[in-house]
Each structure stands twice: as C-alpha cells, then as structure tokens.
Coordinates of C-alpha atoms in Angstrom, one line a residue:
M30 CA 28.2 38.7 -100.6
Y31 CA 29.7 38.2 -97.5
E32 CA 28.0 34.6 -97.2
K33 CA 30.2 33.7 -99.9
F34 CA 33.5 34.3 -97.6
G35 CA 35.0 32.3 -94.5
T36 CA 36.8 29.1 -95.6
K37 CA 35.9 27.6 -98.6
V38 CA 36.2 23.8 -99.0
E39 CA 35.9 22.0 -102.6
G40 CA 36.9 18.4 -102.3
K41 CA 40.0 18.7 -100.6
E42 CA 41.4 21.9 -101.7
V43 CA 40.8 24.3 -98.6
T44 CA 41.1 28.3 -99.3
F45 CA 40.7 30.7 -96.3
Q46 CA 39.1 34.1 -97.2
L47 CA 39.0 37.2 -95.0
F48 CA 37.5 40.2 -96.8
F49 CA 37.9 44.0 -96.1
P50 CA 35.3 46.6 -97.3
N51 CA 36.8 49.8 -99.0
S52 CA 35.8 53.3 -98.4
S53 CA 33.0 53.0 -100.4
Q54 CA 31.3 50.9 -97.8
Y55 CA 31.3 53.4 -95.0
T56 CA 30.5 57.1 -94.6
K57 CA 33.3 59.4 -93.7
D58 CA 32.5 62.8 -92.0
D59 CA 34.4 65.5 -90.0
K60 CA 33.4 63.3 -86.5
K61 CA 35.5 60.2 -87.5
P62 CA 38.8 59.7 -87.1
E63 CA 41.4 59.8 -90.0
N64 CA 42.2 56.3 -90.0
Y65 CA 38.3 55.5 -89.8
G66 CA 37.7 52.2 -91.8
L67 CA 41.2 51.1 -92.3
P68 CA 42.4 48.3 -90.5
E69 CA 46.1 49.2 -90.8
I70 CA 47.2 45.5 -91.2
E71 CA 50.8 44.6 -92.3
I72 CA 50.7 41.0 -92.3
I73 CA 48.1 38.2 -91.9
Q74 CA 48.6 34.5 -91.0
V75 CA 46.3 31.9 -90.9
A76 CA 47.3 29.1 -88.2
G77 CA 45.4 26.1 -86.7
S78 CA 45.0 22.5 -86.3
F79 CA 45.8 21.7 -90.0
Q80 CA 49.2 23.0 -89.9
N81 CA 50.5 19.4 -89.3
Q82 CA 49.1 18.3 -92.5
I83 CA 51.1 20.6 -94.2
G84 CA 54.8 20.0 -92.6
Q85 CA 54.6 22.1 -89.7
E86 CA 53.4 22.1 -86.3
N87 CA 50.1 22.8 -85.2
W88 CA 49.3 26.5 -84.2
D89 CA 52.9 27.2 -84.7
I90 CA 52.4 30.8 -85.7
D91 CA 56.4 31.3 -87.0
K92 CA 55.8 29.3 -89.7
A93 CA 51.9 29.7 -90.1
P94 CA 51.1 30.4 -94.0
E95 CA 51.0 34.1 -94.7
M96 CA 48.0 35.3 -96.6
L97 CA 48.0 36.9 -100.0
K98 CA 46.3 40.2 -100.6
I99 CA 44.1 40.7 -103.5
A100 CA 42.9 44.1 -104.4
N101 CA 40.9 43.9 -107.1
H102 CA 37.4 43.3 -105.6
P103 CA 34.9 46.0 -106.4
K104 CA 34.0 46.7 -102.8
G105 CA 37.4 46.0 -100.8
E106 CA 40.1 43.7 -100.1
L107 CA 40.6 40.0 -100.0
Y108 CA 43.3 38.3 -98.1
T109 CA 43.5 34.1 -99.4
F110 CA 45.6 31.1 -98.8
S111 CA 44.8 27.7 -100.5
T112 CA 46.2 24.5 -99.4
I113 CA 45.2 20.7 -99.7
L114 CA 43.8 18.5 -96.7
P115 CA 42.9 15.3 -95.9
D116 CA 39.1 14.2 -94.2
G117 CA 38.7 16.5 -90.6
F118 CA 37.5 18.9 -88.6
Y119 CA 40.0 21.6 -88.2
E120 CA 40.3 24.8 -86.0
Y121 CA 41.7 27.9 -87.1
K122 CA 42.6 31.8 -86.2
F123 CA 44.2 34.4 -88.2
Y124 CA 47.1 35.9 -86.6
V125 CA 47.2 39.8 -87.5
T126 CA 50.6 41.8 -87.5
F127 CA 49.4 45.6 -87.7
N128 CA 51.7 48.5 -89.1
D129 CA 52.9 49.6 -85.5
G130 CA 53.8 45.9 -84.9
V131 CA 51.0 45.1 -82.6
T132 CA 49.7 41.3 -83.0
R133 CA 46.4 40.0 -82.3
W134 CA 44.7 36.5 -83.0
C135 CA 41.2 36.9 -84.4
N136 CA 38.6 34.7 -85.4
D137 CA 37.3 34.5 -89.2
P138 CA 33.9 36.8 -89.4
C139 CA 32.4 34.8 -91.8
T140 CA 33.2 31.0 -90.4
K141 CA 30.5 28.6 -91.0
Y142 CA 31.9 26.7 -87.8
S143 CA 33.0 27.4 -84.1
G144 CA 35.9 25.5 -82.3
Q145 CA 35.0 22.7 -79.6
D146 CA 37.3 24.1 -77.0
P147 CA 35.3 26.8 -74.8
N148 CA 38.7 28.4 -73.7
N149 CA 39.9 29.1 -77.1
E150 CA 36.9 30.3 -79.2
N151 CA 38.4 29.2 -82.4
S152 CA 36.5 29.2 -86.1
G153 CA 36.5 25.9 -87.8
F154 CA 36.1 24.0 -91.0
V155 CA 35.4 20.4 -92.3
V156 CA 36.7 18.6 -95.2
G157 CA 34.7 15.4 -95.9
G158 CA 31.6 14.3 -94.1
N159 CA 28.3 15.0 -95.0
K160 CA 27.9 18.5 -96.8
V161 CA 24.9 21.1 -96.2
E162 CA 23.5 21.3 -99.7
N163 CA 20.2 20.8 -101.6
V164 CA 18.3 21.1 -98.2
K165 CA 14.6 20.0 -98.8
P166 CA 12.5 23.1 -98.6
I167 CA 8.8 22.8 -96.9
A168 CA 6.4 21.5 -99.7
K169 CA 4.0 24.6 -99.4
R170 CA 4.4 27.6 -96.9
L171 CA 1.7 29.2 -95.2
P172 CA 0.9 32.7 -95.0
Q173 CA 1.8 34.4 -91.8
K174 CA -1.7 35.0 -90.5
D175 CA -2.0 30.7 -90.8
L176 CA 1.0 29.9 -88.4
I177 CA 0.8 28.4 -85.1
V178 CA 4.4 28.8 -83.7
Y179 CA 6.3 26.9 -81.2
E180 CA 9.1 29.0 -79.7
M181 CA 11.6 26.6 -78.6
M182 CA 15.0 27.3 -76.1
I183 CA 17.1 24.2 -77.6
D184 CA 18.9 24.1 -74.2
D185 CA 16.0 24.0 -72.1
F186 CA 14.1 21.9 -74.4
T187 CA 16.3 18.9 -74.5
K188 CA 17.9 19.0 -71.3
Y189 CA 15.9 16.4 -69.6
L190 CA 15.7 14.3 -72.6
I191 CA 19.5 13.7 -72.7
N192 CA 20.6 10.2 -71.9
T193 CA 24.2 9.6 -71.2
D194 CA 24.0 5.8 -71.3
S195 CA 27.0 4.5 -73.3
N196 CA 25.0 1.8 -74.7
Q197 CA 22.4 4.4 -76.6
P198 CA 23.1 5.9 -79.7
A199 CA 25.3 9.1 -79.5
K200 CA 23.2 12.3 -80.4
S201 CA 23.5 15.7 -80.3
R202 CA 20.8 18.4 -79.0
L203 CA 19.5 18.9 -82.3
D204 CA 18.9 15.2 -82.6
L205 CA 16.9 15.2 -79.6
I206 CA 14.6 17.7 -81.2
R207 CA 14.1 15.6 -84.3
D208 CA 13.1 12.7 -81.8
K209 CA 10.3 15.1 -80.3
I210 CA 8.9 16.2 -83.9
K211 CA 5.9 13.2 -83.4
Y212 CA 4.8 15.0 -80.4
L213 CA 5.0 18.5 -82.0
K214 CA 3.0 17.0 -84.8
D215 CA 0.6 15.4 -82.0
L216 CA 0.2 18.9 -80.5
G217 CA -1.0 20.5 -83.7
I218 CA 1.5 23.3 -84.2
N219 CA 2.7 23.9 -87.8
A220 CA 6.0 26.3 -87.3
V221 CA 9.0 26.1 -84.6
Q222 CA 11.0 29.3 -83.8
L223 CA 14.4 27.9 -82.3
M224 CA 15.4 30.8 -80.4
P225 CA 19.1 31.7 -81.5
W226 CA 21.3 29.0 -82.8
T227 CA 24.5 31.1 -84.0
S228 CA 27.7 30.9 -82.0
V229 CA 28.0 32.8 -78.3
L230 CA 31.1 33.2 -76.5
G231 CA 31.8 30.1 -73.8
R232 CA 29.9 27.3 -73.3
D233 CA 28.0 28.3 -70.2
F234 CA 24.1 28.8 -70.5
N235 CA 23.0 31.4 -72.8
W236 CA 19.8 32.3 -74.6
G237 CA 21.4 33.1 -77.5
Y238 CA 21.0 36.6 -77.8
E239 CA 24.8 37.6 -77.3
P240 CA 26.0 36.8 -80.9
F241 CA 29.8 36.9 -82.3
L242 CA 30.0 34.3 -85.2
F243 CA 26.8 35.2 -87.2
F244 CA 27.3 32.2 -89.9
S245 CA 28.1 29.7 -87.5
V246 CA 25.7 27.1 -85.6
E247 CA 26.7 27.2 -81.7
D248 CA 29.1 24.2 -80.9
R249 CA 27.2 23.1 -78.2
L250 CA 24.0 22.4 -80.1
T251 CA 26.0 20.1 -82.5
T252 CA 28.5 18.6 -80.5
I253 CA 27.5 14.6 -79.4
I254 CA 26.3 14.7 -75.7
N255 CA 27.1 11.2 -74.9
K256 CA 31.0 11.5 -74.0
N257 CA 31.2 7.8 -73.8
N258 CA 30.9 7.3 -77.9
P259 CA 33.2 10.1 -79.3
E260 CA 33.3 8.9 -82.6
E261 CA 35.7 11.5 -84.5
A262 CA 33.4 10.5 -87.8
K263 CA 30.5 12.6 -86.0
K264 CA 32.6 15.9 -85.9
L265 CA 32.5 15.6 -89.8
N266 CA 28.5 16.1 -89.6
K267 CA 28.1 19.1 -87.2
L268 CA 26.2 21.5 -89.5
Y269 CA 24.8 18.7 -91.5
R270 CA 22.6 17.8 -88.3
L271 CA 20.8 21.4 -88.7
Q272 CA 20.1 20.1 -92.3
E273 CA 18.6 17.1 -91.2
L274 CA 16.5 18.8 -88.0
I275 CA 15.3 21.1 -90.7
E276 CA 14.3 18.9 -93.4
A277 CA 12.6 16.7 -90.8
L278 CA 10.3 19.4 -89.9
H279 CA 9.3 20.0 -93.2
Q280 CA 8.7 16.4 -94.2
E281 CA 5.8 16.8 -91.5
D282 CA 4.8 20.5 -93.1
M283 CA 6.2 22.4 -89.9
H284 CA 7.7 25.8 -90.9
V285 CA 11.2 26.7 -89.6
I286 CA 11.8 30.2 -88.0
M287 CA 15.0 31.8 -87.1
D288 CA 15.7 33.9 -84.2
G289 CA 18.0 36.5 -85.6
V290 CA 20.0 39.1 -83.4
F291 CA 21.2 41.5 -85.6
N292 CA 21.4 44.8 -83.4
H293 CA 24.6 43.9 -81.8
A294 CA 27.9 41.6 -81.3
V295 CA 29.5 40.8 -78.2
V296 CA 33.2 41.5 -77.7
Y297 CA 35.4 41.3 -74.6
I298 CA 36.8 44.6 -74.3
N299 CA 39.6 43.5 -71.8
N300 CA 40.5 40.2 -74.0
P301 CA 41.6 41.8 -77.1
G302 CA 40.7 39.2 -80.2
V303 CA 37.7 37.7 -78.2
G304 CA 34.4 38.2 -79.7
F305 CA 33.3 40.0 -83.0
P306 CA 36.0 39.5 -85.5
Y307 CA 35.3 42.5 -87.4
Y308 CA 35.9 44.5 -84.3
W309 CA 39.5 42.9 -83.5
L310 CA 40.6 43.0 -86.8
Y311 CA 41.1 46.9 -86.9
R312 CA 44.0 48.3 -85.0
D313 CA 41.9 50.4 -83.2
P314 CA 38.6 48.8 -83.0
K315 CA 37.0 52.4 -82.8
N316 CA 38.2 52.5 -86.4
S317 CA 35.8 49.4 -87.4
P318 CA 33.1 50.4 -89.8
F319 CA 31.0 47.6 -88.4
I320 CA 30.7 49.0 -85.0
G321 CA 29.2 52.1 -83.6
D322 CA 26.0 53.9 -82.2
F323 CA 23.2 53.6 -84.9
S324 CA 19.8 53.6 -82.8
K325 CA 18.6 52.8 -79.2
V326 CA 21.4 51.1 -77.7
F327 CA 21.0 47.8 -76.3
G328 CA 24.1 46.9 -74.7
F329 CA 27.2 45.0 -76.1
Q330 CA 28.6 46.5 -79.1
D331 CA 26.0 48.0 -81.7
L332 CA 26.6 47.2 -85.0
N333 CA 26.4 50.4 -87.7
Y334 CA 24.0 50.6 -90.1
D335 CA 25.0 53.8 -91.5
N336 CA 27.6 52.1 -93.4
Q337 CA 26.8 49.5 -96.0
C338 CA 29.3 46.9 -95.1
T339 CA 27.4 46.1 -92.0
Q340 CA 24.0 46.0 -94.2
D341 CA 25.6 44.0 -96.4
F342 CA 27.3 42.1 -93.7
I343 CA 23.7 41.1 -92.1
L344 CA 21.9 40.8 -95.5
G345 CA 24.6 38.2 -96.1
V346 CA 24.0 36.4 -92.9
C347 CA 20.2 36.3 -93.6
K348 CA 20.7 35.1 -97.0
Y349 CA 23.1 32.1 -95.9
W350 CA 20.3 30.7 -93.8
L351 CA 17.6 31.4 -95.8
E352 CA 19.3 29.8 -99.0
K353 CA 21.6 27.5 -97.4
Y354 CA 19.1 25.9 -95.1
K355 CA 15.8 26.9 -96.8
I356 CA 14.6 28.3 -93.6
D357 CA 10.9 29.8 -93.8
G358 CA 11.6 32.8 -92.0
I359 CA 13.4 35.0 -89.7
R360 CA 11.9 36.7 -85.9
F361 CA 14.3 40.0 -85.8
D362 CA 15.0 40.6 -82.3
F363 CA 15.1 44.1 -80.8
T364 CA 14.3 46.1 -83.9
L365 CA 14.4 49.4 -82.1
G366 CA 18.1 49.1 -82.2
Y367 CA 18.5 49.5 -85.9
F368 CA 15.3 51.5 -86.5
P369 CA 16.3 55.2 -87.5
D370 CA 13.7 57.8 -87.1
K371 CA 14.5 59.9 -89.7
S372 CA 15.9 57.1 -92.7
N373 CA 14.0 54.4 -94.9
D374 CA 17.3 53.6 -96.5
K375 CA 19.2 51.8 -93.6
G376 CA 19.1 49.5 -90.8
I377 CA 15.8 47.0 -90.5
Y378 CA 14.0 49.3 -93.2
K379 CA 16.7 48.0 -95.7
L380 CA 17.4 44.8 -94.7
I381 CA 13.8 43.5 -95.1
K382 CA 13.7 45.4 -98.3
D383 CA 16.6 43.6 -99.6
I384 CA 15.4 40.2 -98.1
K385 CA 12.3 40.6 -100.1
E386 CA 14.3 40.8 -103.5
I387 CA 16.6 37.8 -102.9
E388 CA 15.4 35.5 -106.0
G389 CA 13.9 32.1 -105.6
L390 CA 13.0 32.3 -101.8
G391 CA 9.5 31.4 -102.8
E392 CA 6.0 32.8 -101.3
N393 CA 5.1 33.3 -97.5
I394 CA 8.5 34.0 -96.1
S395 CA 7.9 35.6 -92.5
L396 CA 9.8 38.4 -91.4
M397 CA 8.5 38.8 -88.0
I398 CA 9.8 42.0 -85.7
E399 CA 10.0 42.2 -82.4
H400 CA 9.6 45.8 -82.0
L401 CA 8.4 46.5 -78.4
T402 CA 7.8 50.0 -78.0
D403 CA 6.9 52.2 -74.7
I404 CA 3.7 53.1 -76.7
R405 CA 2.2 49.5 -77.2
Y406 CA 0.4 50.0 -80.6
E407 CA 3.4 52.2 -82.0
A408 CA 4.9 48.9 -83.3
I409 CA 2.2 48.2 -86.0
D410 CA 2.8 51.4 -87.7
D411 CA 6.6 50.9 -87.6
M412 CA 6.2 47.4 -88.6
R413 CA 4.1 48.6 -91.6
I414 CA 7.1 51.3 -92.4
V415 CA 9.6 48.4 -92.6
G416 CA 7.6 46.1 -94.4
A417 CA 7.6 43.2 -92.1
T418 CA 4.7 40.3 -92.2
G419 CA 4.2 40.7 -88.6
C420 CA 5.3 41.9 -85.2
W421 CA 5.4 40.7 -81.7
Y422 CA 1.9 41.9 -79.7
D423 CA 2.6 42.7 -76.2
P424 CA -0.6 44.1 -75.1
F425 CA -2.6 40.9 -75.1
M426 CA -0.2 39.0 -72.7
Y427 CA -0.3 41.7 -70.5
E428 CA -4.1 41.7 -70.4
A429 CA -4.0 37.8 -70.1
K430 CA -2.1 38.2 -67.1
K431 CA -4.8 40.6 -65.4
W432 CA -7.7 38.0 -66.2
G433 CA -6.4 35.6 -64.8
Q434 CA -4.4 37.2 -61.9
Q435 CA -7.0 39.6 -60.4
G436 CA -9.8 38.9 -62.5
W437 CA -10.0 42.0 -64.2
V438 CA -12.3 42.5 -66.8
D439 CA -12.6 45.9 -68.4
K440 CA -12.8 48.1 -71.5
Q441 CA -9.2 48.1 -72.3
I442 CA -9.5 44.4 -73.2
E443 CA -11.5 45.3 -76.2
R444 CA -8.8 46.8 -77.9
S445 CA -6.0 44.1 -77.0
M446 CA -8.3 41.7 -78.1
D447 CA -9.1 43.3 -81.3
T448 CA -5.8 41.9 -82.6
Y449 CA -5.6 42.8 -86.2
R450 CA -7.0 46.3 -85.9
D451 CA -4.5 48.8 -87.8
F452 CA -2.5 45.7 -89.5
A453 CA -2.9 45.7 -93.6
T454 CA -3.6 42.6 -95.5
G455 CA -0.8 39.8 -95.5
T456 CA 0.5 40.9 -92.0
A457 CA -0.4 39.7 -88.7
P458 CA 0.1 40.4 -85.2
V459 CA 2.3 37.5 -83.2
I460 CA 0.1 37.0 -80.5
Y461 CA 0.8 34.9 -77.0
I462 CA 0.3 34.8 -73.0
E463 CA 4.1 33.7 -72.7
N464 CA 7.1 33.9 -74.2
H465 CA 10.9 33.6 -73.2
D466 CA 11.1 36.9 -71.6
H467 CA 8.4 36.2 -69.0
S468 CA 7.5 34.1 -66.2
T469 CA 5.2 31.1 -67.3
I470 CA 1.2 32.1 -67.6
V471 CA 0.9 29.5 -64.8
N472 CA 3.2 31.6 -62.9
M473 CA 1.9 34.8 -63.7
I474 CA -1.3 34.1 -62.6
D475 CA -0.8 32.0 -59.3
A476 CA 1.2 35.2 -57.6
S477 CA 1.4 33.0 -54.5
D478 CA 4.1 30.9 -56.1
F479 CA 6.2 34.0 -57.6
K480 CA 9.5 32.0 -56.9
I481 CA 12.4 31.1 -59.0
G482 CA 12.7 27.1 -60.1
A483 CA 9.7 26.4 -57.8
H484 CA 9.2 23.0 -59.5
I485 CA 5.4 22.6 -58.1
R486 CA 2.0 22.6 -59.4
P487 CA 0.4 26.1 -58.4
N488 CA -3.0 26.0 -57.0
N489 CA -4.5 28.2 -59.7
W490 CA -3.5 26.7 -63.2
F491 CA -7.1 26.3 -64.0
K492 CA -7.3 30.1 -64.6
T493 CA -5.0 30.0 -67.6
Q494 CA -7.9 28.0 -69.5
P495 CA -9.7 30.9 -70.6
C496 CA -6.4 32.6 -71.7
A497 CA -5.5 29.5 -73.8
I498 CA -8.8 29.6 -75.5
A499 CA -8.8 33.3 -76.2
L500 CA -5.1 32.8 -77.7
L501 CA -6.1 30.2 -80.1
T502 CA -9.5 32.0 -81.1
L503 CA -8.2 35.5 -81.9
G504 CA -6.6 36.8 -85.1
G505 CA -2.8 36.6 -85.9
T506 CA 0.0 34.5 -85.9
V507 CA 0.0 32.2 -82.4
L508 CA 2.8 31.5 -80.4
I509 CA 3.1 28.8 -77.7
H510 CA 6.3 28.6 -75.5
N511 CA 7.9 25.5 -75.1
G512 CA 6.1 23.7 -71.9
Q513 CA 3.1 26.2 -72.0
E514 CA 1.0 23.4 -73.7
F515 CA 1.3 21.4 -70.4
G516 CA 1.7 23.9 -67.6
D517 CA 5.4 24.3 -67.3
E518 CA 6.1 26.5 -64.2
Y519 CA 8.9 29.0 -63.7
F520 CA 9.6 32.7 -62.6
V521 CA 11.8 34.6 -64.9
P522 CA 12.9 38.2 -63.0
G523 CA 13.6 41.3 -64.8
M524 CA 16.2 42.8 -67.2
E525 CA 18.3 43.8 -64.5
A526 CA 18.6 40.5 -62.5
S527 CA 21.8 38.7 -62.9
D528 CA 20.0 35.4 -63.0
R529 CA 17.6 36.6 -65.6
V530 CA 19.5 34.4 -68.3
S531 CA 19.5 31.0 -66.7
S532 CA 18.7 27.6 -67.4
R533 CA 15.0 26.7 -67.1
P534 CA 14.6 22.9 -68.4
V535 CA 11.3 21.9 -69.7
N536 CA 9.7 19.7 -66.9
W537 CA 8.6 16.6 -69.3
D538 CA 7.2 15.1 -66.3
K539 CA 4.6 17.4 -65.8
L540 CA 3.3 16.4 -69.2
D541 CA 2.1 13.3 -68.0
D542 CA 0.3 14.1 -64.3
N543 CA -3.4 15.2 -64.5
I544 CA -2.9 18.9 -64.9
G545 CA -0.5 18.5 -67.9
Q546 CA -2.7 15.9 -69.7
S547 CA -6.0 18.2 -68.9
L548 CA -3.9 21.3 -70.6
F549 CA -2.3 19.4 -73.4
G550 CA -5.8 18.1 -74.3
L551 CA -7.2 21.8 -74.1
Y552 CA -4.3 23.0 -76.4
K553 CA -4.6 20.1 -79.0
N554 CA -8.3 20.8 -79.3
L555 CA -8.0 24.3 -79.7
I556 CA -5.4 24.3 -82.4
K557 CA -7.5 21.7 -84.2
I558 CA -10.6 23.9 -84.1
R559 CA -8.5 26.9 -85.2
K560 CA -7.1 25.0 -88.3
N561 CA -10.8 23.7 -89.1
H562 CA -12.2 27.2 -89.1
P563 CA -10.6 29.8 -91.2
S564 CA -13.0 32.8 -89.4
L565 CA -10.7 32.1 -86.4
R566 CA -7.9 33.2 -88.7
S567 CA -9.5 36.3 -90.3
H568 CA -9.5 40.1 -89.2
N569 CA -13.2 40.3 -88.3
F570 CA -13.6 40.6 -84.8
E571 CA -16.5 42.2 -82.7
I572 CA -17.2 42.0 -78.8
Q573 CA -20.8 41.1 -78.1
K574 CA -21.1 41.3 -74.3
L575 CA -18.4 42.7 -71.6
D576 CA -20.0 41.8 -68.1
E577 CA -17.2 43.7 -65.8
S578 CA -19.0 42.6 -62.7
N579 CA -19.4 39.0 -63.5
K580 CA -15.9 38.5 -65.5
I581 CA -17.8 37.4 -68.8
I582 CA -16.6 38.2 -72.2
I583 CA -18.5 37.2 -75.5
Y584 CA -17.0 38.5 -79.1
R585 CA -17.8 37.3 -82.2
R586 CA -15.5 36.1 -85.2
W587 CA -16.7 35.6 -88.9
G588 CA -15.4 35.5 -92.5
D589 CA -15.9 33.6 -95.7
G590 CA -15.7 29.8 -94.8
L591 CA -15.4 27.0 -97.1
N592 CA -17.3 26.6 -100.6
G593 CA -18.7 30.6 -100.1
Q594 CA -20.5 29.9 -97.1
L595 CA -20.6 32.7 -94.2
E596 CA -18.9 31.4 -91.1
N597 CA -19.9 32.4 -87.5
L598 CA -18.4 31.4 -84.2
I599 CA -19.5 32.8 -80.9
I600 CA -16.7 32.7 -78.0
V601 CA -17.9 32.9 -74.4
L602 CA -15.3 33.4 -71.6
N603 CA -15.7 33.0 -68.0
F604 CA -13.0 34.4 -65.8
S605 CA -14.4 33.9 -62.4
A606 CA -14.1 31.8 -59.9
T607 CA -17.8 30.7 -60.2
E608 CA -20.1 29.1 -62.5
Q609 CA -22.3 31.5 -64.6
T610 CA -25.4 31.5 -66.3
I611 CA -25.6 33.9 -69.2
D612 CA -27.6 34.9 -72.0
I613 CA -25.5 34.5 -74.9
P614 CA -26.3 36.9 -78.0
L615 CA -26.5 35.1 -81.2
P616 CA -26.5 36.5 -84.9
S617 CA -28.9 34.2 -86.1
N618 CA -31.3 31.5 -85.7
G619 CA -31.0 27.8 -86.2
Q620 CA -28.5 25.5 -85.4
W621 CA -25.3 26.3 -83.5
K622 CA -22.7 23.5 -82.5
D623 CA -20.3 24.0 -79.2
L624 CA -16.9 22.9 -80.8
L625 CA -15.0 23.3 -77.4
N626 CA -17.3 21.0 -75.3
E627 CA -18.1 17.9 -76.8
K628 CA -19.4 19.3 -79.8
Q629 CA -22.8 19.9 -78.2
I630 CA -25.7 21.1 -80.8
Y631 CA -28.4 23.6 -79.8
Q632 CA -31.4 24.7 -81.6
V633 CA -31.6 28.7 -81.3
T634 CA -35.0 30.2 -82.1
E635 CA -34.7 33.7 -80.1
G636 CA -31.4 35.0 -81.1
K637 CA -29.9 33.9 -77.9
L638 CA -29.0 30.8 -75.8
R639 CA -29.1 30.4 -72.3
E640 CA -26.4 28.5 -70.7
Q641 CA -24.2 27.4 -67.7
I642 CA -20.4 28.2 -68.5
N643 CA -18.3 26.7 -65.7
S644 CA -15.7 29.0 -64.1
N645 CA -12.6 29.5 -65.9
W646 CA -13.8 28.0 -68.8
G647 CA -15.7 28.9 -72.0
R648 CA -17.8 28.0 -75.3
I649 CA -16.7 28.3 -79.0
L650 CA -20.2 28.3 -80.8
Y651 CA -20.1 27.8 -84.5
K652 CA -22.5 27.9 -87.4

C-alpha cells in the first residue's frame, strides 16, 4: 500500500500525497497516551523548488499550496495537492502546522527521490526523463543453494574507479559498477548483494545502515561525479541509473540482492524535522505508531511492528523494490531487532510471509536473514520459524580465522563445516570467511598486521588459501566480500569504535601484483569447480580424517550428479606450514581426478591415495 504513496507523476501532472493511518492500524492499550497515533495536524502545505513554476517564489511558505484532506481511505487519511509542471528535477518538503500552532518542516516518508543539498535533506521528484518501468528480470533465478554472492559496498567498490577528467563521460557510482560487470563475470559470481542503497542523512561516508527514506536511492550513488560536466538532464535519470545497473547484471545472469535495513530508522532528536518523516509528522513524536521498542533494541529509533501500519509500511518498501526494480532477493539486516519471542504474526515472521504472497514475483526469491544470536546455531531454528530461505552463518568464519591464525584444527571444526546440518530442504546457510562487519581474512590471519588502514601485503596471505578452498567446497550460499578475491587487506575495529564505519576503498592496484593474481586465479578456479559439480552444493558432508597434530582435514562431498550418476569428491586441506605426506582415504577404487591441481589423474586400487600436499594448500579429488 505505502509503495503507492509519495509524489505521483503522470505526464506533466504532479500529485503530492501524504498518508496517515487511522486507529484500526495500531494497538491501543492503557499504557499508551490518549493521543497515541494522532498526528494532531491543522494544516499541511507543500513547498519547494517547483513553486516558481506556479507563479510563486520557491520555498515561499506564505504562499505554499495547502494540501486537501481526503478522509475516505479505508485505512486512514490522505492529504493531496495536484499541479502541472514542466520537465525537471524538483525538491520539496511538507510544512506542517499542528493544532497548538507549532510548525515543523517534514520530509515525505514515501518519496522516491532524495534531494541533492546535503544541508537540507529534502524529498524530490522528476518530471520527464527516463522512467523506471518494465525493468527486465533475470532470465532464470537460481535456488538459494546455487548462489555465489559478491557483497559490494558501493562507495568503497567505486572510489578508486572515479575519473574526474572533464574529457571523460560523466558517470555516477552506479555507472562505475556497470563498467565492472565484465570483471565480475570473469570471476564467476552469479549474484551481487549491494550494501544498503536507500537514503541516509548527510553526505559523509556511510555503510547505509542508518536509513531515513526507505523508498529512495541515496543521492550520492546516483549523482554524476564528474563536476566538470554537470548536465541538468542527467538529474532526470537519477533512478533510471539503478534500473540500468540491474538490467545489465540480469543480462549477464547475475542476481541482484538488496540489503534491507528494516529494524530501525534514524532521526536527529535535537533537530526537529530531520530524519524518518513518520516520526516528525506527529506533534509529539512519541505518539507516532511507527516508532517504539519492539524486540532487541539496536539503536536509533526502533520501528514498532506491534502496529499494522509499520508492518504495512515495510511490506510496501519490499514490494516497491521487488516489483518495480525486479530485484531477486533481500538480505534482512539485524532481524533479532524485529523477531518477537512469543508471536508469529508480527515482525520478520509476518513480513516474510506477506512477501511470499506477493503475486508475480516468480520462483526462487532469496530471503536471507542476518540473525546473529549469542548461541551460534540458534539462528537456524529461528530461520525455519520465520520462513526465510537462508541465514548468515558466522561459525564457519570464526573457525576459518582460527585455522589460519593459529593453525588450530580441532573437533569444533566438524560442526561448523557441516554447514547444512539442521537446515530444511530449500533453505541454505550463507557462508563466508569475511564480510563488511569484520576485518578481511588476510588481516585476521596475519595477526602482526592488525593496523587500521594498513596498505601493505601481509606476510601470511597464503594461509587464506585452504580457507578459500573450504569456502567454495562446502554447502550453502557462498558470500565473497569485495576485494577478498585478490587479498585486499584492512582492519575493522569492534562495535564500539568511533571509526568502525569508515571508508576502506577496494585497492584495485593489488589485483595486478603477484599475490593478487594468484588469489584471483584460485577463487576463479574454485568458483568454476563449484558450478560444474552439483555435489559441492549438496547437503551431503562427512569428515574422513581430522589430524589435529598435523593440521590436516579431509572430508567427503557427494550427491546425485548429472545423468543420474553418483558423484564423489574428497577435499584435502593442509593448514600446516610444512608439506605433508598423507594417506587420503577414498570411498572407492578406480580413476580419480584432482580438479584443483592441473587435473592430475590417479588410478586408485587400495582405497587410498598417498600424496604430498603443499603447505597451506589442498586437493579436490573427483570421481
């Protein structure tokens, strides 16, 4: 429902819309104030950069049009104002006069554009330009288990790709990603998970987990970077740039996953009107039914899923991106924050249920939750309860860190590597050895280089190789963080550090040195092997040998392969600093091929193979 609000443009006709839910959309009880859910509004006017087109001065509040209140909406009240405007990009805000005479500037909670002035966080709309419509979907969506996801922080991925030469074509950050699709295709990934692209306050660097306009793309990502070529017409195609990026990825059979932040919203308490509009559109923001403690509090202003209006609002956000932009899935951030302990009809439970009931989305929509509990494997049960298709799986990352950092190989490994244990058919763990929340795997393993912003090549980068082999040969949705594929290196401090959310640009120069080329070749080869062998994407896993003293792990992966033939793979990992000669147990005799090492072929007659395994390396034996 909420996806249909915001400023509506049909040809040259522009209709401003602002909706307020009625009392049927929120819960009343004795603990809430008498005015709970009531905005207490006398007049709403709309002002902005469009006013000079209707015979007024821009942002002149004295003459700004008053919006008409329509009270026949079944779920609330709708304020509207319509006018005719020429082509252009316009910014606006609502000027609200409350019943007691207090006034406040507020944004449009359902705006599809954010303004371009970082000092005045306005809403926006476009008349003319290329409209976002009929986005071309991916030809065939893959099931959750087959995805190899590239996690991309848009600012960091593109920072060193920016060319400010005035003779070069003017581009936005989204355009720069399009230029790198050939690179992603060469690597072999089949999905891109873009970290949050919705609008945040200010123009300082931000990971995107502080949203305030949920239907709007962050202006920083769509704005032309080349200041020497500021064509006004480019502004008209702001959101069309995201459509072009998604279509270009779809054309190469790459899924697009949105990182959705739906637990909280950001407001500046001491600066009335700045932040999530449905907080400030109420005379007393504490009476806003959209805000209130719901489950585990993350910070900022919690969205209150006890109220149907909040549930409908976030469902509308999801519908907008799924339907309008034909994205292929959503990664739900911090779902503990809207996961009620005793209810299955609110929060993330109901959100995923309602998304699955949206008509026309097609098959294999990925709905992955970041549900990081204190008890590591508890998230699996919660994922099943809410009906998600996957959940982030931290245990494997922490074990990989131990393997490389201390060379620890112990019994705990077996559970973390048995990634599919307790997962239902059709669901999958999202496995990784690094992500945006943590230091890179190279940095974590080379403990001597735990420095913020260390732009050096750590001495022990090669220790990550068996971790990468494990990552691409275990079951689940594989996630590769941007730059991981060539050993990009930096430190990320803990949750309480003031500089935790900082720019850490992808260092593309490292791709071209010997280490970068070696690791990129390894990841590319492992991805190819994974795609070619369904057993590596199956549930089937068994430890064959775990040698703690020599730091050796051998495990088996199997499944029904192509043409009904049984496919067997034995993976050997050597986490030690020395070459090891070991007996590799094999489930059957016959011809075995080493897929990792130049496809060497072995004729096995005694149910085992005696082989030398290089330090920090491995084997992928196939029959």
